[in-house]
Amino acid sequence: MRSVATLGSHCALQLLKGAKDEGLRTVLVCERGRLGLYGRYPFIDVTVPVDSFAEVAGQECRRVLAENKSVLVPHGTLVAQLGESEISSIEAPVFGNRRMLRWESDRVLKEKLMREAGLRVPDPVASPADISGPVIAKRQGAAGGRGYFVSSTPQEYEEKRAALVSDGTISDGEELYLQRYVPGVLAYLQYFYSPLHGRLEFFGADQRHESDIEGLARIPAAQQPGSGWTPSFNVIGNSPIVLRESLLDGAYRMGESFVEASGRLVGPGMNGPFCIEGVYGADASFTSFEFSARIVAGTSVYMGGSPYYGLLFGEEMSMGRRIAREIREADESGRLGEVAF
Ligand code: AMP
């Protein structure tokens, strides 16, 4: 029987529960310190203890994944902890398009794909000397918002950067990516593209709760300038957001354009789960600052089934279960190579 494998982190619980619900076996590659957590759940058939997640590309994992006919489902931890060459050396079929993960991790490629998709993206700021007005400084890769900061002048940028270097949050010489800060309502739009059905599905949307930027809003404005505080954007958790129904059509069109653009630039294109992340501004237009080319942790707010998937499928369907269903259907029809490679 086919199994679904993933790393013990991020959204592993909904992935493996979803696989179980679809009648597949489940394999967890798990760092030793996390075994206790995952041992509490009854739907994990095989656990492979490792000292570091990078071992997923190593010999022992290779053997277990082959033995269990596993399809590996990548998530944010895999992207954050494995380099491009390690990801491409994984022998097991990887769900989605693993080549897209490189485009997710590289800021320049990321922006290129978003522009190709016709998404409105915030203007990049080439150098700190060009800062005039609020700019967000970001680290490369899937840093989860830790060490990001906002500044409005070159001097403020240098001061905040120096403070983060001296407290060890970012390293000296680390290159940061600067982008115009866009005010509005944040929304992380979650999608699934099925090559089996030739269909883009809108799964739902979430918001991220980021520390400690959220705390800033609770301090009276007059006290903020003297606080000497450089808030970060470290994701702590997520909550659901329901978009106005009049925004849904636009959300579908953004998802479809993204799939088409990825087909032109990163053949065979995006398949499986992905997320377009951004801000609805005062005129309700969407500016996107990011995408994730794999499942995002925010889909776990709908672990018991997304409302939109309830409408589409008439049953409770999490993103984990949707992925497992695609794997099962692809496997049964001899098309696994189209959804995992
Ligand atoms: P990212 O790693 O690009 O997803 O950014 C982490 C967090 O920083 C996001 O969840 C937002 O809260 C914030 N953020 C990133 N880019 C922007 C932007 N251009 N304007 C406003 N907020 C942003």
Coordinates of C-alpha atoms and ligand atoms in Angstrom, one line a residue:
M1 CA 0.0 0.0 0.0
R2 CA 1.2 3.6 -0.8
S3 CA 2.1 5.8 2.2
V4 CA 2.4 9.5 2.8
A5 CA 5.6 10.6 4.5
T6 CA 6.5 14.0 6.0
L7 CA 8.8 15.7 8.5
G8 CA 7.6 15.9 12.1
S9 CA 6.9 19.6 12.3
H10 CA 4.9 22.4 10.7
C11 CA 1.6 20.7 9.7
A12 CA 2.5 17.1 10.0
L13 CA -0.5 16.2 12.1
Q14 CA -3.1 17.2 9.5
L15 CA -1.1 15.7 6.6
L16 CA -0.9 12.3 8.3
K17 CA -4.4 12.3 9.7
G18 CA -5.7 13.2 6.2
A19 CA -3.7 10.4 4.7
K20 CA -5.1 7.9 7.2
D21 CA -8.6 9.2 6.4
E22 CA -8.0 8.3 2.7
G23 CA -6.9 4.8 3.6
L24 CA -3.1 5.4 3.1
R25 CA -0.3 4.4 5.5
T26 CA 1.6 7.2 7.2
V27 CA 5.4 7.7 7.8
L28 CA 6.9 10.4 10.0
V29 CA 10.5 11.4 9.8
C30 CA 11.0 12.9 13.3
E31 CA 13.8 14.6 15.2
R32 CA 14.3 12.8 18.5
G33 CA 13.3 15.8 20.7
R34 CA 9.9 15.8 19.0
L35 CA 9.1 12.1 19.3
G36 CA 7.1 12.6 22.5
L37 CA 4.7 15.1 20.8
Y38 CA 3.9 12.9 17.8
G39 CA 3.7 9.8 20.0
R40 CA 0.5 11.2 21.4
Y41 CA -1.4 10.7 18.1
P42 CA -2.8 7.3 17.0
F43 CA -2.6 7.7 13.2
I44 CA 1.2 7.4 12.6
D45 CA 2.2 3.9 11.3
V46 CA 6.0 4.3 11.0
T47 CA 8.3 6.7 12.7
V48 CA 11.9 7.2 11.6
P49 CA 13.9 9.0 14.4
V50 CA 16.6 11.3 13.1
D51 CA 19.0 13.7 14.7
S52 CA 18.3 16.3 12.1
F53 CA 15.7 16.7 9.4
A54 CA 18.4 16.9 6.7
E55 CA 18.7 13.2 7.1
V56 CA 15.5 12.8 5.1
A57 CA 17.8 12.8 2.1
G58 CA 20.1 10.2 3.7
Q59 CA 20.4 6.5 3.3
E60 CA 18.3 5.2 6.2
C61 CA 15.3 7.4 5.3
R62 CA 15.7 6.5 1.6
R63 CA 15.4 2.9 2.6
V64 CA 12.3 3.3 4.8
L65 CA 10.6 5.6 2.3
A66 CA 11.2 3.1 -0.5
E67 CA 10.1 0.2 1.6
N68 CA 6.8 2.0 2.4
K69 CA 6.2 3.2 -1.1
S70 CA 6.1 6.7 0.3
V71 CA 5.2 10.0 -1.3
L72 CA 6.9 12.7 0.6
V73 CA 4.8 15.8 1.2
P74 CA 7.1 18.9 1.7
H75 CA 6.2 21.7 4.0
G76 CA 7.9 24.9 5.4
T77 CA 10.3 23.1 7.6
L78 CA 11.7 21.1 4.7
V79 CA 12.1 24.3 2.7
A80 CA 13.7 26.1 5.7
Q81 CA 16.1 23.4 6.7
L82 CA 17.2 21.7 3.5
G83 CA 19.2 23.3 0.7
E84 CA 18.3 23.1 -3.0
S85 CA 20.8 20.2 -3.7
E86 CA 19.5 18.2 -0.7
I87 CA 15.9 18.6 -1.8
S88 CA 16.7 17.5 -5.3
S89 CA 18.7 14.5 -4.0
I90 CA 15.6 13.1 -2.2
E91 CA 14.8 9.9 -4.0
A92 CA 11.2 9.4 -3.0
P93 CA 8.6 11.1 -5.1
V94 CA 7.9 14.6 -3.7
F95 CA 4.3 15.8 -3.9
G96 CA 3.8 19.0 -5.9
N97 CA 6.6 20.4 -8.0
R98 CA 9.8 20.4 -6.0
R99 CA 11.5 22.7 -8.6
M100 CA 9.1 25.4 -7.4
L101 CA 10.6 25.3 -3.9
R102 CA 13.7 26.9 -5.2
W103 CA 11.6 29.8 -6.6
E104 CA 10.0 30.1 -3.3
S105 CA 13.3 30.4 -1.5
D106 CA 15.0 32.9 -3.8
R107 CA 13.6 36.4 -3.5
V108 CA 14.6 37.4 -7.0
L109 CA 13.0 34.4 -8.7
K110 CA 10.0 34.7 -6.4
E111 CA 9.4 38.3 -7.6
K112 CA 9.9 37.3 -11.2
L113 CA 7.2 34.6 -11.0
M114 CA 4.8 36.8 -9.2
R115 CA 5.2 39.5 -11.8
E116 CA 4.8 36.9 -14.6
A117 CA 1.5 35.9 -12.9
G118 CA 0.3 39.5 -13.2
L119 CA 0.2 39.9 -9.4
R120 CA 0.7 43.4 -8.0
V121 CA 3.8 43.2 -5.9
P122 CA 5.3 45.9 -3.5
D123 CA 8.2 47.8 -5.1
P124 CA 11.6 46.5 -4.0
V125 CA 14.0 49.1 -2.7
A126 CA 17.4 48.6 -4.2
S127 CA 19.6 50.0 -1.3
P128 CA 19.1 51.3 2.2
A129 CA 20.2 54.7 0.9
D130 CA 17.0 54.8 -1.2
I131 CA 14.6 54.4 1.8
S132 CA 12.0 57.1 2.0
G133 CA 8.8 56.0 3.7
P134 CA 8.1 52.7 5.4
V135 CA 10.1 49.8 4.1
I136 CA 10.2 46.2 5.5
A137 CA 13.6 44.5 5.6
K138 CA 13.4 40.7 5.1
R139 CA 15.8 37.8 5.4
Q140 CA 16.3 35.3 2.6
G141 CA 14.5 32.0 2.7
A142 CA 11.6 30.8 4.8
A143 CA 12.8 32.6 8.0
G144 CA 9.2 32.8 9.2
G145 CA 9.4 36.6 9.7
R146 CA 11.9 36.5 12.5
G147 CA 14.4 39.3 12.3
Y148 CA 12.2 41.3 9.8
F149 CA 11.8 45.0 10.7
V150 CA 10.3 48.2 9.4
S151 CA 12.1 51.5 9.0
S152 CA 11.3 54.8 7.3
T153 CA 14.8 56.4 6.8
P154 CA 18.3 55.1 5.9
Q155 CA 19.5 56.1 9.4
E156 CA 16.6 54.3 11.1
Y157 CA 17.4 51.2 9.0
E158 CA 21.1 51.2 10.0
E159 CA 20.3 51.6 13.7
K160 CA 17.7 48.8 13.7
R161 CA 19.9 46.5 11.7
A162 CA 22.9 47.1 14.0
A163 CA 20.7 46.3 17.0
L164 CA 19.6 43.0 15.5
V165 CA 23.2 42.1 14.6
S166 CA 24.4 42.9 18.1
D167 CA 21.7 40.7 19.7
G168 CA 22.5 37.9 17.3
T169 CA 19.1 37.8 15.5
I170 CA 20.8 38.4 12.2
S171 CA 24.4 37.9 11.2
D172 CA 26.8 40.6 10.3
G173 CA 27.0 40.9 6.5
E174 CA 23.7 39.1 6.0
E175 CA 22.0 40.6 3.0
L176 CA 18.5 41.8 3.6
Y177 CA 15.8 42.3 1.0
L178 CA 14.0 45.6 1.2
Q179 CA 10.4 46.1 0.1
R180 CA 7.9 48.9 0.4
Y181 CA 5.6 48.3 3.4
V182 CA 2.0 48.0 2.3
P183 CA -0.7 48.8 4.8
G184 CA -4.1 47.0 4.8
V185 CA -5.7 43.7 5.9
L186 CA -3.3 40.8 5.6
A187 CA -4.7 37.6 4.0
Y188 CA -3.0 34.4 3.1
L189 CA -4.9 32.8 0.2
Q190 CA -4.7 29.0 0.2
Y191 CA -5.2 27.0 -3.0
F192 CA -4.8 23.6 -4.5
Y193 CA -4.3 22.9 -8.2
S194 CA -5.2 19.4 -9.4
P195 CA -3.6 18.3 -12.7
L196 CA -5.8 15.2 -12.5
H197 CA -9.0 17.3 -12.7
G198 CA -7.4 20.3 -14.5
R199 CA -8.9 22.4 -11.7
L200 CA -7.9 25.2 -9.4
E201 CA -9.6 25.0 -6.0
F202 CA -9.8 27.8 -3.4
F203 CA -9.3 26.2 0.0
G204 CA -9.6 29.2 2.3
A205 CA -7.7 32.0 3.8
D206 CA -6.0 32.7 7.1
Q207 CA -4.2 35.4 9.0
R208 CA -0.9 35.0 10.8
H209 CA -0.3 36.3 14.3
E210 CA 3.2 37.6 14.4
S211 CA 5.3 38.5 17.4
D212 CA 6.0 41.0 18.6
I213 CA 4.7 43.4 15.9
E214 CA 1.1 42.7 17.1
G215 CA 2.0 44.0 20.6
L216 CA 3.1 47.3 19.1
A217 CA -0.5 48.2 18.3
R218 CA -1.4 47.8 21.9
I219 CA 0.9 50.6 23.0
P220 CA -0.4 54.2 22.7
A221 CA 1.2 55.9 19.6
A222 CA 2.8 58.6 21.8
Q223 CA 4.8 56.0 23.7
Q224 CA 6.0 54.0 20.7
P225 CA 8.8 56.3 19.5
G226 CA 10.5 56.2 22.9
S227 CA 10.2 52.4 23.3
G228 CA 13.5 51.6 21.6
W229 CA 11.8 48.5 20.5
T230 CA 12.4 46.8 17.0
P231 CA 9.4 44.5 16.5
S232 CA 9.8 41.3 14.6
F233 CA 7.3 39.3 12.5
N234 CA 7.9 35.9 14.0
V235 CA 4.8 33.7 13.3
I236 CA 3.2 32.3 16.4
G237 CA -0.1 31.0 15.1
N238 CA -2.9 31.5 12.6
S239 CA -6.6 32.2 12.6
P240 CA -9.2 31.9 9.9
I241 CA -10.5 34.9 7.9
V242 CA -13.5 34.8 5.6
L243 CA -13.2 37.1 2.6
R244 CA -16.1 39.1 1.4
E245 CA -17.8 37.0 -1.3
S246 CA -17.3 39.7 -3.8
L247 CA -13.5 39.2 -3.4
L248 CA -13.6 35.5 -4.2
D249 CA -13.7 35.7 -8.0
G250 CA -10.5 37.9 -7.9
A251 CA -8.9 35.3 -5.6
Y252 CA -9.7 32.5 -8.0
R253 CA -8.3 34.5 -10.9
M254 CA -5.0 35.2 -9.0
G255 CA -4.6 31.5 -8.3
E256 CA -5.3 30.6 -11.9
S257 CA -2.8 33.2 -13.2
F258 CA -0.2 31.9 -10.8
V259 CA -0.6 28.3 -12.0
E260 CA -0.4 29.4 -15.7
A261 CA 2.7 31.5 -15.0
S262 CA 4.4 28.7 -13.2
G263 CA 3.7 26.5 -16.1
R264 CA 5.5 28.9 -18.4
L265 CA 8.5 29.4 -16.1
V266 CA 8.9 26.3 -14.0
G267 CA 7.5 23.4 -16.1
P268 CA 5.3 21.5 -15.6
G269 CA 4.1 24.2 -13.3
M270 CA 2.5 24.4 -9.9
N271 CA 0.5 21.4 -8.7
G272 CA -0.9 20.6 -5.3
P273 CA -1.2 23.1 -2.5
F274 CA 0.2 26.7 -2.6
C275 CA -0.5 30.0 -1.0
I276 CA -0.5 33.6 -2.2
E277 CA 0.3 36.0 0.6
G278 CA -0.5 39.7 0.8
V279 CA -2.5 42.6 1.8
Y280 CA -6.0 44.0 0.8
G281 CA -5.6 47.8 0.6
A282 CA -8.1 50.5 1.2
D283 CA -9.6 50.0 -2.3
A284 CA -9.8 46.3 -1.7
S285 CA -7.2 45.6 -4.3
F286 CA -4.6 42.9 -3.4
T287 CA -0.9 43.4 -3.2
S288 CA 1.1 40.1 -2.7
F289 CA 4.4 40.0 -1.1
E290 CA 5.0 36.3 -1.0
F291 CA 4.0 32.9 -2.2
S292 CA 4.6 29.4 -0.8
A293 CA 4.8 26.6 -3.4
R294 CA 3.6 23.9 -0.9
I295 CA 1.2 23.5 1.9
V296 CA 1.2 26.4 4.4
A297 CA 0.8 25.9 8.2
G298 CA -2.2 28.2 8.1
T299 CA -4.3 25.5 6.4
S300 CA -4.2 23.8 9.8
V301 CA -6.9 26.3 10.9
Y302 CA -9.2 24.0 8.8
M303 CA -7.9 20.7 10.0
G304 CA -11.5 19.6 10.5
G305 CA -12.4 20.6 6.9
S306 CA -12.4 23.9 5.1
P307 CA -15.8 25.6 4.6
Y308 CA -15.2 26.0 0.8
Y309 CA -14.2 22.4 0.5
G310 CA -17.4 21.5 2.3
L311 CA -19.2 23.3 -0.6
L312 CA -17.1 21.6 -3.3
F313 CA -16.8 18.0 -1.9
G314 CA -19.9 17.7 0.4
E315 CA -17.7 16.2 3.1
E316 CA -15.1 17.4 5.6
M317 CA -11.9 17.9 3.8
S318 CA -8.7 19.2 5.2
M319 CA -5.8 20.2 3.0
G320 CA -4.0 17.1 4.3
R321 CA -6.8 14.9 3.2
R322 CA -7.1 16.7 -0.2
I323 CA -3.4 15.9 -0.9
A324 CA -3.9 12.3 0.1
R325 CA -6.9 12.0 -2.1
E326 CA -4.9 13.3 -5.1
I327 CA -2.2 10.8 -4.4
R328 CA -4.6 7.9 -4.1
E329 CA -6.5 8.9 -7.2
A330 CA -3.3 9.4 -9.2
D331 CA -1.9 6.1 -8.0
E332 CA -5.1 4.2 -8.9
S333 CA -5.2 5.7 -12.4
G334 CA -1.4 5.2 -13.1
R335 CA -0.8 9.0 -13.0
L336 CA 1.3 9.4 -9.9
G337 CA 4.1 10.8 -11.9
E338 CA 2.0 13.9 -12.7
V339 CA 1.4 14.9 -9.1
A340 CA 4.7 13.7 -7.4
F341 CA 8.1 13.5 -8.9
Ligands
AMP1 P1 7.0 37.1 4.5 O1 8.2 36.3 5.0 O2 7.3 37.8 3.2 O3 5.7 36.3 4.4 O4 6.7 38.3 5.5 C1 6.4 38.0 6.9 C2 5.4 39.0 7.4 O5 5.9 40.3 7.2 C3 4.1 38.9 6.7 O6 3.3 37.9 7.2 C4 3.6 40.3 6.9 O7 3.0 40.5 8.2 C5 4.8 41.2 6.9 N1 5.0 41.7 5.5 C6 5.9 41.2 4.6 N2 5.9 42.0 3.5 C7 5.2 43.0 3.7 C8 4.8 44.2 3.0 N3 5.4 44.5 1.8 N4 4.0 45.1 3.5 C9 3.4 44.9 4.8 N5 3.7 43.8 5.5 C10 4.6 42.9 5.0

